Amino acid sequence: MRKIIITGGRPLKGEIPVSGAKNSVVALIPAMILADEPITLDGVPDLSDVANLVEMLSLLGVKVNRQQESLTADPSGLVNRPIPPEMISQLRASYYFYGSLLGRFGYAKVGLPGGCDLGPRPIDLHLKAFEALGAQVTYEGDHMILSTGGRRLQGAHIFMDTVSVGATINTMIAASLAQGRTVIENSAREPEIIDVAILLNNMGARIRGAGTAVITIDGVERLGGTRHQVIPDRIEAGSYIALAAAVGEGICVTNVLYEHLESFIAKLEEMGVRMIVKEDAVFVEKQEALRAVDISTSPYPGFATDLQQPLTPLLLKAQGRGKIKDTIYEKRVNHVPELARMGAEISTLGGQIIYTGGKPLSGAEVRATDLRAGLALITAALMADGQTVITDIEHILRGYSNIIEKLQALGADITLVDE
Ligand code: UD1
């Protein structure tokens, strides 16, 4: 079993670089199979989610070459093989292969997605969109089959009942090779959607409006090769800015696109966090007194649900009481009992998290129940007195590229042990 062991209380300073966006790259990789020529992605983070998706590419006959942060995929020998449940369930975002296989072949046989346990995470919007584009959805044992019966997908007018990042991207991917025009209304507006649209357009797709609530896709006959730079990970950036404010004595978080973090930075300013926003970096000073604030998550450009847990340890440092309401994933509260075990005054009540800041934390044995909870525990452990042992760290390694090395470079006493 692998664990992370942290001894808190060390002064952290220096620079911490942000890698390419996980939520972007997990869609960019499946989207590459829409092309019939090689595509290179630059700025690919070193994550187990990426390794798992590359395994799926190989299963489909795609030649992959990875060199440092570049990944080249040659889909010219693509074959439409079923992706088995045990592969698909390794990460939720593998469902983007549903859209790309369907777009390319009009047929996909795939297992059902997995991912962090944040309560029920249906994929009904994805399936409704595929159906609107002319696919039929059936089930065969533990596989799902999406099929157009040999026809090309047909452009359609789709209204998303709920704002969904995944369903918006998956529809965009599938519709790129459809016949005619697809309009997605009530689309999500996350920066990762723009990143995927840029890749697809550079491959030859005709997508307009990505980043707004209405996206129009005019289907094309084929897509070709290109080279694409993945955007910086805004969630990793926000996580490290919060960590720097909690335990840093002057930390510069680099490779940051500030425009993607405005609602988050505004919250930190409300708390009294002192930082200097530079062109592509944020310098976080050593903090004095901080104020408790309330957080309510919402779709982009609102406060990201993915940053709620990473911010929680910093909130525990602030003076006063506050509450956190996650309107996207109400069950995203698994970090609460773990932080309480470390001495935090924090609990859940009526679908909200209630906290009182100012109580010192002490080291404990805790469990990283999901990816962002894991980051919260790392930050809390760096703040705490004594040693913390974090288990179930696979979740953390799914989403934070080289996190151990990056924190060691700041002076943190953090090690990964494999027992
Ligand atoms: C993406 C992000 C995840 C982030 C989430 C919300 C990726 C790989 N993951 O997840 O990190 O926390 O956005 O910003 O990009 N819903 C339905 N039916 C569906 C799809 C979604 O009801 O078919 C609901 C979900 O349960 C949730 C809400 O819509 O309540 C938003 O989910 P969605 O934006 O789809 O999240 P993901 O794309 O899974």
Tab-separated table of C-alpha atoms and ligand atoms in Angstrom:
chain	number	residue	atom	x	y	z
A	1	MET	CA	0.000	0.000	0.000
A	2	ARG	CA	1.271	3.455	-0.859
A	3	LYS	CA	1.069	6.288	1.666
A	4	ILE	CA	2.142	9.900	1.922
A	5	ILE	CA	3.901	10.873	5.148
A	6	ILE	CA	4.144	14.538	6.068
A	7	THR	CA	5.708	16.300	9.030
A	8	GLY	CA	4.080	19.706	9.356
A	9	GLY	CA	5.350	23.074	10.444
A	10	ARG	CA	8.230	23.496	7.979
A	11	PRO	CA	8.684	26.945	6.420
A	12	LEU	CA	7.864	26.649	2.708
A	13	LYS	CA	9.182	29.048	0.090
A	14	GLY	CA	10.167	29.234	-3.532
A	15	GLU	CA	8.414	28.484	-6.803
A	16	ILE	CA	5.842	25.862	-7.648
A	17	PRO	CA	4.942	25.314	-11.295
A	18	VAL	CA	1.445	24.385	-12.469
A	19	SER	CA	1.146	21.574	-15.033
A	20	GLY	CA	-1.260	21.216	-17.960
A	21	ALA	CA	-4.957	20.936	-17.102
A	22	LYS	CA	-6.107	17.451	-16.143
A	23	ASN	CA	-9.742	18.118	-17.035
A	24	SER	CA	-8.652	19.357	-20.435
A	25	VAL	CA	-6.183	16.622	-21.306
A	26	VAL	CA	-8.584	13.826	-20.325
A	27	ALA	CA	-10.879	15.096	-23.106
A	28	LEU	CA	-8.139	16.055	-25.580
A	29	ILE	CA	-6.721	12.513	-25.618
A	30	PRO	CA	-9.984	10.744	-26.581
A	31	ALA	CA	-10.728	13.565	-29.073
A	32	MET	CA	-7.499	12.783	-30.953
A	33	ILE	CA	-8.966	9.575	-32.406
A	34	LEU	CA	-11.329	11.667	-34.536
A	35	ALA	CA	-8.316	12.459	-36.745
A	36	ASP	CA	-6.679	10.247	-39.337
A	37	GLU	CA	-3.236	11.856	-38.907
A	38	PRO	CA	-0.823	12.289	-35.971
A	39	ILE	CA	-1.529	14.902	-33.311
A	40	THR	CA	0.882	16.213	-30.688
A	41	LEU	CA	-0.176	17.625	-27.333
A	42	ASP	CA	2.342	19.730	-25.402
A	43	GLY	CA	2.097	20.413	-21.663
A	44	VAL	CA	0.646	16.992	-20.828
A	45	PRO	CA	0.703	16.433	-17.048
A	46	ASP	CA	2.241	13.299	-15.522
A	47	LEU	CA	-0.906	11.698	-14.108
A	48	SER	CA	-2.227	8.177	-13.740
A	49	ASP	CA	-5.420	9.317	-15.536
A	50	VAL	CA	-3.283	10.161	-18.578
A	51	ALA	CA	-1.491	6.787	-18.393
A	52	ASN	CA	-4.857	5.017	-18.280
A	53	LEU	CA	-6.176	6.913	-21.312
A	54	VAL	CA	-2.972	6.154	-23.227
A	55	GLU	CA	-3.582	2.466	-22.479
A	56	MET	CA	-7.030	2.822	-24.073
A	57	LEU	CA	-5.470	4.497	-27.127
A	58	SER	CA	-3.089	1.551	-27.475
A	59	LEU	CA	-6.002	-0.891	-27.227
A	60	LEU	CA	-7.585	0.963	-30.158
A	61	GLY	CA	-4.450	0.548	-32.283
A	62	VAL	CA	-3.245	4.153	-31.861
A	63	LYS	CA	0.546	4.536	-31.786
A	64	VAL	CA	1.584	6.754	-28.888
A	65	ASN	CA	4.915	8.406	-28.259
A	66	ARG	CA	5.460	10.272	-24.961
A	67	GLN	CA	8.496	12.448	-24.406
A	68	GLN	CA	8.523	14.490	-21.223
A	69	GLU	CA	5.439	16.707	-21.464
A	70	SER	CA	4.668	15.967	-25.129
A	71	LEU	CA	2.394	13.215	-26.309
A	72	THR	CA	2.031	12.278	-29.969
A	73	ALA	CA	-0.743	9.951	-31.055
A	74	ASP	CA	-0.985	8.493	-34.539
A	75	PRO	CA	-4.540	7.257	-35.079
A	76	SER	CA	-4.005	6.231	-38.717
A	77	GLY	CA	-4.248	2.549	-37.722
A	78	LEU	CA	-7.311	3.037	-35.459
A	79	VAL	CA	-9.512	-0.028	-34.905
A	80	ASN	CA	-12.891	0.021	-33.194
A	81	ARG	CA	-12.441	-2.453	-30.337
A	82	PRO	CA	-14.699	-2.658	-27.260
A	83	ILE	CA	-13.180	-0.845	-24.275
A	84	PRO	CA	-13.721	-3.221	-21.342
A	85	PRO	CA	-15.394	-2.067	-18.108
A	86	GLU	CA	-12.249	-2.583	-16.001
A	87	MET	CA	-10.393	-0.106	-18.238
A	88	ILE	CA	-13.200	2.432	-18.628
A	89	SER	CA	-14.003	2.472	-14.903
A	90	GLN	CA	-10.472	3.603	-13.990
A	91	LEU	CA	-11.536	7.195	-14.550
A	92	ARG	CA	-14.803	8.950	-15.190
A	93	ALA	CA	-13.528	10.993	-18.117
A	94	SER	CA	-12.955	7.859	-20.192
A	95	TYR	CA	-16.557	8.501	-21.251
A	96	TYR	CA	-15.137	10.940	-23.826
A	97	PHE	CA	-14.250	7.845	-25.855
A	98	TYR	CA	-18.024	7.288	-26.172
A	99	GLY	CA	-18.305	10.529	-28.149
A	100	SER	CA	-15.158	10.055	-30.204
A	101	LEU	CA	-15.796	6.398	-31.158
A	102	LEU	CA	-19.398	7.215	-31.989
A	103	GLY	CA	-18.370	10.214	-34.087
A	104	ARG	CA	-15.682	8.287	-35.930
A	105	PHE	CA	-17.413	4.908	-36.440
A	106	GLY	CA	-21.102	5.380	-35.581
A	107	TYR	CA	-20.614	2.548	-33.104
A	108	ALA	CA	-19.048	2.163	-29.656
A	109	LYS	CA	-19.039	-0.778	-27.260
A	110	VAL	CA	-17.793	0.392	-23.899
A	111	GLY	CA	-17.901	-0.226	-20.147
A	112	LEU	CA	-19.510	2.265	-17.751
A	113	PRO	CA	-17.430	5.137	-16.247
A	114	GLY	CA	-15.907	5.311	-12.741
A	115	GLY	CA	-14.294	8.322	-11.026
A	116	CYS	CA	-14.337	10.008	-7.618
A	117	ASP	CA	-17.276	9.122	-5.401
A	118	LEU	CA	-19.058	12.461	-5.053
A	119	GLY	CA	-22.562	11.026	-4.804
A	120	PRO	CA	-24.642	10.095	-7.847
A	121	ARG	CA	-22.974	11.194	-11.104
A	122	PRO	CA	-25.312	10.222	-13.928
A	123	ILE	CA	-24.440	10.373	-17.629
A	124	ASP	CA	-28.023	10.793	-18.845
A	125	LEU	CA	-27.251	14.141	-20.527
A	126	HIS	CA	-24.438	12.575	-22.572
A	127	LEU	CA	-26.712	9.732	-23.678
A	128	LYS	CA	-29.637	12.067	-24.492
A	129	ALA	CA	-27.312	14.137	-26.676
A	130	PHE	CA	-26.004	11.034	-28.488
A	131	GLU	CA	-29.609	9.948	-29.061
A	132	ALA	CA	-30.497	13.380	-30.408
A	133	LEU	CA	-27.599	12.970	-32.861
A	134	GLY	CA	-29.121	9.698	-34.077
A	135	ALA	CA	-27.510	6.996	-31.899
A	136	GLN	CA	-29.338	4.219	-30.073
A	137	VAL	CA	-28.214	3.253	-26.587
A	138	THR	CA	-28.502	-0.396	-25.522
A	139	TYR	CA	-26.867	-2.548	-22.861
A	140	GLU	CA	-25.220	-5.957	-23.200
A	141	GLY	CA	-24.047	-7.411	-19.871
A	142	ASP	CA	-21.641	-4.895	-18.360
A	143	HIS	CA	-21.134	-3.066	-21.671
A	144	MET	CA	-23.069	-0.201	-23.206
A	145	ILE	CA	-23.538	-0.040	-26.947
A	146	LEU	CA	-23.999	3.206	-28.833
A	147	SER	CA	-24.928	2.718	-32.461
A	148	THR	CA	-26.252	4.697	-35.402
A	149	GLY	CA	-26.996	1.524	-37.355
A	150	GLY	CA	-24.294	2.306	-39.893
A	151	ARG	CA	-25.344	5.913	-40.631
A	152	ARG	CA	-23.377	9.093	-39.928
A	153	LEU	CA	-24.471	11.059	-36.866
A	154	GLN	CA	-26.940	13.808	-37.794
A	155	GLY	CA	-26.668	17.386	-36.502
A	156	ALA	CA	-29.364	18.314	-33.957
A	157	HIS	CA	-30.585	21.096	-31.673
A	158	ILE	CA	-29.774	20.051	-28.110
A	159	PHE	CA	-30.836	21.803	-24.917
A	160	MET	CA	-28.887	20.629	-21.855
A	161	ASP	CA	-31.258	20.295	-18.853
A	162	THR	CA	-28.317	20.856	-16.488
A	163	VAL	CA	-25.088	22.729	-17.161
A	164	SER	CA	-22.598	19.879	-17.617
A	165	VAL	CA	-18.927	20.086	-18.554
A	166	GLY	CA	-18.743	16.445	-19.589
A	167	ALA	CA	-21.944	16.388	-21.639
A	168	THR	CA	-21.021	19.641	-23.421
A	169	ILE	CA	-17.569	18.338	-24.395
A	170	ASN	CA	-18.821	14.883	-25.363
A	171	THR	CA	-21.507	16.366	-27.623
A	172	MET	CA	-18.959	18.688	-29.227
A	173	ILE	CA	-16.627	15.741	-29.876
A	174	ALA	CA	-19.354	13.510	-31.336
A	175	ALA	CA	-20.926	16.278	-33.453
A	176	SER	CA	-17.643	17.362	-35.062
A	177	LEU	CA	-17.917	14.571	-37.658
A	178	ALA	CA	-21.756	14.591	-37.865
A	179	GLN	CA	-23.667	15.562	-40.952
A	180	GLY	CA	-25.062	19.083	-40.652
A	181	ARG	CA	-25.279	21.595	-37.835
A	182	THR	CA	-25.517	20.875	-34.113
A	183	VAL	CA	-26.465	23.590	-31.650
A	184	ILE	CA	-25.867	22.992	-27.921
A	185	GLU	CA	-27.868	25.336	-25.716
A	186	ASN	CA	-27.232	25.803	-21.999
A	187	SER	CA	-23.643	24.613	-22.542
A	188	ALA	CA	-21.099	24.706	-19.751
A	189	ARG	CA	-18.541	27.530	-20.151
A	190	GLU	CA	-15.438	26.102	-18.456
A	191	PRO	CA	-12.026	27.003	-19.997
A	192	GLU	CA	-11.421	23.283	-20.675
A	193	ILE	CA	-14.319	23.364	-23.151
A	194	ILE	CA	-12.600	26.157	-25.070
A	195	ASP	CA	-9.352	24.181	-25.029
A	196	VAL	CA	-11.041	21.118	-26.541
A	197	ALA	CA	-12.785	23.298	-29.168
A	198	ILE	CA	-9.427	24.869	-30.120
A	199	LEU	CA	-7.884	21.423	-30.632
A	200	LEU	CA	-10.869	20.225	-32.675
A	201	ASN	CA	-10.920	23.390	-34.806
A	202	ASN	CA	-7.186	23.060	-35.478
A	203	MET	CA	-7.901	19.473	-36.563
A	204	GLY	CA	-10.387	20.936	-39.062
A	205	ALA	CA	-13.664	21.045	-37.090
A	206	ARG	CA	-16.027	24.022	-37.320
A	207	ILE	CA	-17.043	24.945	-33.777
A	208	ARG	CA	-18.177	28.404	-32.706
A	209	GLY	CA	-19.211	29.752	-29.315
A	210	ALA	CA	-17.158	27.500	-27.006
A	211	GLY	CA	-16.921	29.365	-23.692
A	212	THR	CA	-20.456	30.760	-24.100
A	213	ALA	CA	-23.822	29.146	-23.332
A	214	VAL	CA	-24.546	28.357	-27.002
A	215	ILE	CA	-22.126	26.287	-29.076
A	216	THR	CA	-22.623	25.666	-32.796
A	217	ILE	CA	-20.869	22.797	-34.552
A	218	ASP	CA	-20.972	22.399	-38.320
A	219	GLY	CA	-20.001	18.806	-38.995
A	220	VAL	CA	-17.129	18.032	-41.370
A	221	GLU	CA	-16.218	14.869	-43.300
A	222	ARG	CA	-12.779	14.282	-41.798
A	223	LEU	CA	-10.319	15.680	-39.257
A	224	GLY	CA	-6.529	15.805	-39.562
A	225	GLY	CA	-3.352	16.314	-37.580
A	226	THR	CA	-2.169	19.313	-35.548
A	227	ARG	CA	-0.064	20.367	-32.538
A	228	HIS	CA	-1.718	21.771	-29.410
A	229	GLN	CA	-0.574	23.342	-26.128
A	230	VAL	CA	-2.717	22.242	-23.146
A	231	ILE	CA	-3.900	25.141	-20.935
A	232	PRO	CA	-2.534	25.368	-17.360
A	233	ASP	CA	-4.554	23.519	-14.726
A	234	ARG	CA	-6.646	26.175	-12.954
A	235	ILE	CA	-7.620	23.737	-10.185
A	236	GLU	CA	-4.006	22.784	-9.497
A	237	ALA	CA	-3.128	26.508	-9.536
A	238	GLY	CA	-5.918	27.358	-7.075
A	239	SER	CA	-4.937	24.416	-4.871
A	240	TYR	CA	-1.328	25.598	-4.637
A	241	ILE	CA	-2.309	29.240	-4.101
A	242	ALA	CA	-4.468	28.125	-1.151
A	243	LEU	CA	-1.671	25.891	0.137
A	244	ALA	CA	0.834	28.752	-0.212
A	245	ALA	CA	-1.457	31.067	1.755
A	246	ALA	CA	-1.896	28.416	4.460
A	247	VAL	CA	1.753	27.440	5.008
A	248	GLY	CA	3.974	29.563	2.784
A	249	GLU	CA	6.552	32.166	3.651
A	250	GLY	CA	6.592	33.624	0.140
A	251	ILE	CA	5.647	31.201	-2.651
A	252	CYS	CA	5.322	31.979	-6.339
A	253	VAL	CA	2.833	29.753	-8.178
A	254	THR	CA	3.878	29.828	-11.845
A	255	ASN	CA	2.175	28.973	-15.172
A	256	VAL	CA	-1.124	30.438	-13.963
A	257	LEU	CA	-3.836	31.893	-16.201
A	258	TYR	CA	-5.294	34.372	-13.707
A	259	GLU	CA	-8.412	34.966	-15.863
A	260	HIS	CA	-9.490	31.362	-15.152
A	261	LEU	CA	-9.332	31.949	-11.392
A	262	GLU	CA	-11.074	35.274	-10.886
A	263	SER	CA	-13.884	34.055	-8.596
A	264	PHE	CA	-11.371	32.100	-6.510
A	265	ILE	CA	-8.927	34.998	-6.180
A	266	ALA	CA	-11.823	37.308	-5.264
A	267	LYS	CA	-12.693	34.961	-2.361
A	268	LEU	CA	-9.096	34.929	-1.177
A	269	GLU	CA	-9.058	38.736	-1.263
A	270	GLU	CA	-12.258	38.758	0.802
A	271	MET	CA	-10.392	36.604	3.360
A	272	GLY	CA	-7.551	39.122	3.414
A	273	VAL	CA	-4.989	36.917	1.629
A	274	ARG	CA	-2.107	39.037	0.385
A	275	MET	CA	-0.817	38.142	-3.057
A	276	ILE	CA	0.649	39.778	-6.118
A	277	VAL	CA	-0.920	38.772	-9.417
A	278	LYS	CA	1.658	38.784	-12.213
A	279	GLU	CA	1.260	38.117	-15.927
A	280	ASP	CA	1.470	34.324	-15.660
A	281	ALA	CA	2.137	33.754	-11.963
A	282	VAL	CA	0.713	34.558	-8.531
A	283	PHE	CA	3.086	35.410	-5.682
A	284	VAL	CA	1.539	34.546	-2.310
A	285	GLU	CA	2.996	36.354	0.678
A	286	LYS	CA	3.267	35.048	4.241
A	287	GLN	CA	-0.164	35.707	5.721
A	288	GLU	CA	-1.165	37.445	8.932
A	289	ALA	CA	-4.764	37.471	10.192
A	290	LEU	CA	-7.375	36.031	7.829
A	291	ARG	CA	-11.170	36.401	7.907
A	292	ALA	CA	-13.618	33.479	7.682
A	293	VAL	CA	-15.861	33.600	4.587
A	294	ASP	CA	-18.795	31.658	3.148
A	295	ILE	CA	-18.339	29.699	-0.071
A	296	SER	CA	-20.997	28.641	-2.540
A	297	THR	CA	-19.895	26.686	-5.597
A	298	SER	CA	-21.443	27.116	-9.043
A	299	PRO	CA	-20.623	26.400	-12.698
A	300	TYR	CA	-17.877	28.504	-14.326
A	301	PRO	CA	-17.243	31.414	-13.961
A	302	GLY	CA	-18.544	30.873	-10.413
A	303	PHE	CA	-16.485	29.394	-7.577
A	304	ALA	CA	-15.361	25.937	-8.810
A	305	THR	CA	-16.608	22.903	-6.902
A	306	ASP	CA	-13.134	21.410	-7.421
A	307	LEU	CA	-11.580	24.222	-5.348
A	308	GLN	CA	-13.903	23.972	-2.390
A	309	GLN	CA	-11.996	21.136	-0.677
A	310	PRO	CA	-8.481	22.485	-1.419
A	311	LEU	CA	-9.494	25.839	0.122
A	312	THR	CA	-10.937	24.332	3.320
A	313	PRO	CA	-7.640	24.072	5.303
A	314	LEU	CA	-6.961	27.772	4.681
A	315	LEU	CA	-10.474	28.594	5.922
A	316	LEU	CA	-9.601	26.670	9.090
A	317	LYS	CA	-6.795	29.150	9.703
A	318	ALA	CA	-9.116	32.150	9.528
A	319	GLN	CA	-10.776	33.854	12.470
A	320	GLY	CA	-14.504	33.253	12.866
A	321	ARG	CA	-17.183	30.914	11.532
A	322	GLY	CA	-18.256	30.242	7.985
A	323	LYS	CA	-20.106	27.787	5.782
A	324	ILE	CA	-19.466	26.031	2.480
A	325	LYS	CA	-22.325	25.032	0.209
A	326	ASP	CA	-21.465	22.835	-2.762
A	327	THR	CA	-24.380	23.283	-5.131
A	328	ILE	CA	-22.866	20.953	-7.775
A	329	TYR	CA	-21.932	17.954	-5.630
A	330	GLU	CA	-23.696	18.129	-2.258
A	331	LYS	CA	-21.897	14.943	-1.173
A	332	ARG	CA	-18.457	16.486	-1.710
A	333	VAL	CA	-17.837	16.534	2.040
A	334	ASN	CA	-15.621	13.499	2.584
A	335	HIS	CA	-12.708	15.657	3.726
A	336	VAL	CA	-14.725	16.928	6.701
A	337	PRO	CA	-14.409	13.921	9.085
A	338	GLU	CA	-10.729	13.551	8.146
A	339	LEU	CA	-9.996	17.207	8.983
A	340	ALA	CA	-11.996	16.839	12.213
A	341	ARG	CA	-9.709	13.901	13.097
A	342	MET	CA	-6.796	16.334	12.815
A	343	GLY	CA	-8.456	18.607	15.382
A	344	ALA	CA	-10.395	20.963	13.097
A	345	GLU	CA	-13.715	22.374	14.241
A	346	ILE	CA	-15.706	21.389	11.184
A	347	SER	CA	-18.893	19.431	10.546
A	348	THR	CA	-21.704	18.990	8.055
A	349	LEU	CA	-25.234	20.185	8.669
A	350	GLY	CA	-28.182	20.126	6.273
A	351	GLY	CA	-26.071	19.738	3.127
A	352	GLN	CA	-23.560	22.403	4.163
A	353	ILE	CA	-20.147	22.389	5.774
A	354	ILE	CA	-19.854	24.544	8.892
A	355	TYR	CA	-16.432	25.483	10.211
A	356	THR	CA	-14.857	27.599	12.903
A	357	GLY	CA	-11.329	28.691	12.155
A	358	GLY	CA	-8.390	29.217	14.461
A	359	LYS	CA	-8.019	25.818	16.139
A	360	PRO	CA	-4.538	24.298	15.700
A	361	LEU	CA	-4.326	21.057	13.715
A	362	SER	CA	-2.332	18.033	14.766
A	363	GLY	CA	-0.964	15.106	12.750
A	364	ALA	CA	-3.129	11.983	12.394
A	365	GLU	CA	-3.752	8.987	10.154
A	366	VAL	CA	-6.232	10.089	7.498
A	367	ARG	CA	-7.684	8.785	4.241
A	368	ALA	CA	-7.739	10.578	0.885
A	369	THR	CA	-11.305	9.622	-0.009
A	370	ASP	CA	-11.194	11.462	-3.344
A	371	LEU	CA	-8.843	13.606	-5.414
A	372	ARG	CA	-9.573	17.109	-4.088
A	373	ALA	CA	-10.101	15.851	-0.525
A	374	GLY	CA	-6.582	14.433	-0.834
A	375	LEU	CA	-5.136	17.848	-1.603
A	376	ALA	CA	-7.005	19.307	1.372
A	377	LEU	CA	-5.377	16.694	3.606
A	378	ILE	CA	-1.894	17.448	2.250
A	379	THR	CA	-2.341	21.155	3.004
A	380	ALA	CA	-3.766	20.409	6.453
A	381	ALA	CA	-0.856	18.035	7.171
A	382	LEU	CA	1.661	20.742	6.226
A	383	MET	CA	-0.132	23.100	8.663
A	384	ALA	CA	-0.373	20.548	11.477
A	385	ASP	CA	1.912	19.830	14.402
A	386	GLY	CA	3.599	16.444	14.078
A	387	GLN	CA	3.294	13.662	11.549
A	388	THR	CA	0.346	12.855	9.284
A	389	VAL	CA	-0.016	9.636	7.332
A	390	ILE	CA	-2.335	9.837	4.323
A	391	THR	CA	-3.658	6.601	2.835
A	392	ASP	CA	-5.585	5.910	-0.402
A	393	ILE	CA	-3.255	8.311	-2.180
A	394	GLU	CA	-3.990	6.877	-5.645
A	395	HIS	CA	-6.748	9.496	-5.840
A	396	ILE	CA	-4.191	12.290	-5.373
A	397	LEU	CA	-1.809	10.906	-7.988
A	398	ARG	CA	-4.692	10.822	-10.500
A	399	GLY	CA	-4.854	14.593	-10.522
A	400	TYR	CA	-1.727	16.345	-9.205
A	401	SER	CA	1.300	15.947	-11.463
A	402	ASN	CA	4.586	15.298	-9.549
A	403	ILE	CA	3.088	16.706	-6.359
A	404	ILE	CA	5.622	15.114	-4.012
A	405	GLU	CA	8.622	16.546	-5.914
A	406	LYS	CA	6.957	19.960	-6.307
A	407	LEU	CA	6.304	20.267	-2.548
A	408	GLN	CA	9.736	18.915	-1.608
A	409	ALA	CA	11.253	21.667	-3.759
A	410	LEU	CA	9.459	24.219	-1.522
A	411	GLY	CA	11.059	22.630	1.547
A	412	ALA	CA	8.179	20.407	2.640
A	413	ASP	CA	8.887	17.275	4.662
A	414	ILE	CA	6.789	14.961	2.490
A	415	THR	CA	7.557	11.444	1.274
A	416	LEU	CA	5.716	8.745	-0.576
A	417	VAL	CA	6.263	5.302	0.888
A	418	ASP	CA	5.385	2.023	-0.742
A	419	GLU	CA	4.867	-0.744	1.809
B	1	UD1	C1	-16.318	17.937	-14.526
B	1	UD1	C2	-14.939	17.865	-13.950
B	1	UD1	C3	-14.986	17.776	-12.430
B	1	UD1	C4	-15.814	18.917	-11.873
B	1	UD1	C5	-17.178	18.971	-12.553
B	1	UD1	C6	-18.003	20.183	-12.147
B	1	UD1	C7	-13.763	16.702	-15.698
B	1	UD1	C8	-13.043	15.467	-16.121
B	1	UD1	N1	-14.283	16.679	-14.464
B	1	UD1	O1	-16.971	16.714	-14.175
B	1	UD1	O2	-13.655	17.842	-11.959
B	1	UD1	O3	-15.997	18.715	-10.487
B	1	UD1	O4	-17.003	19.037	-13.982
B	1	UD1	O5	-17.324	21.355	-12.442
B	1	UD1	O6	-13.818	17.672	-16.414
B	1	UD1	N2	-25.044	15.714	-14.444
B	1	UD1	C9	-26.220	15.063	-14.728
B	1	UD1	N3	-26.256	14.264	-15.843
B	1	UD1	C10	-25.195	14.120	-16.700
B	1	UD1	C11	-24.018	14.812	-16.413
B	1	UD1	C12	-23.956	15.605	-15.264
B	1	UD1	O7	-27.186	15.161	-13.995
B	1	UD1	O8	-25.321	13.408	-17.692
B	1	UD1	C13	-24.948	16.565	-13.238
B	1	UD1	C14	-23.881	16.068	-12.269
B	1	UD1	O9	-24.361	15.052	-11.420
B	1	UD1	C15	-23.517	17.341	-11.539
B	1	UD1	C16	-23.686	18.421	-12.609
B	1	UD1	O10	-24.492	17.850	-13.633
B	1	UD1	O11	-24.429	17.596	-10.491
B	1	UD1	C17	-22.390	18.898	-13.221
B	1	UD1	O12	-21.651	17.779	-13.666
B	1	UD1	P1	-20.619	17.868	-14.883
B	1	UD1	O13	-20.353	19.283	-15.209
B	1	UD1	O14	-21.087	16.970	-15.968
B	1	UD1	O15	-19.337	17.216	-14.246
B	1	UD1	P2	-18.285	16.295	-14.938
B	1	UD1	O16	-18.142	16.678	-16.371
B	1	UD1	O17	-18.530	14.879	-14.593
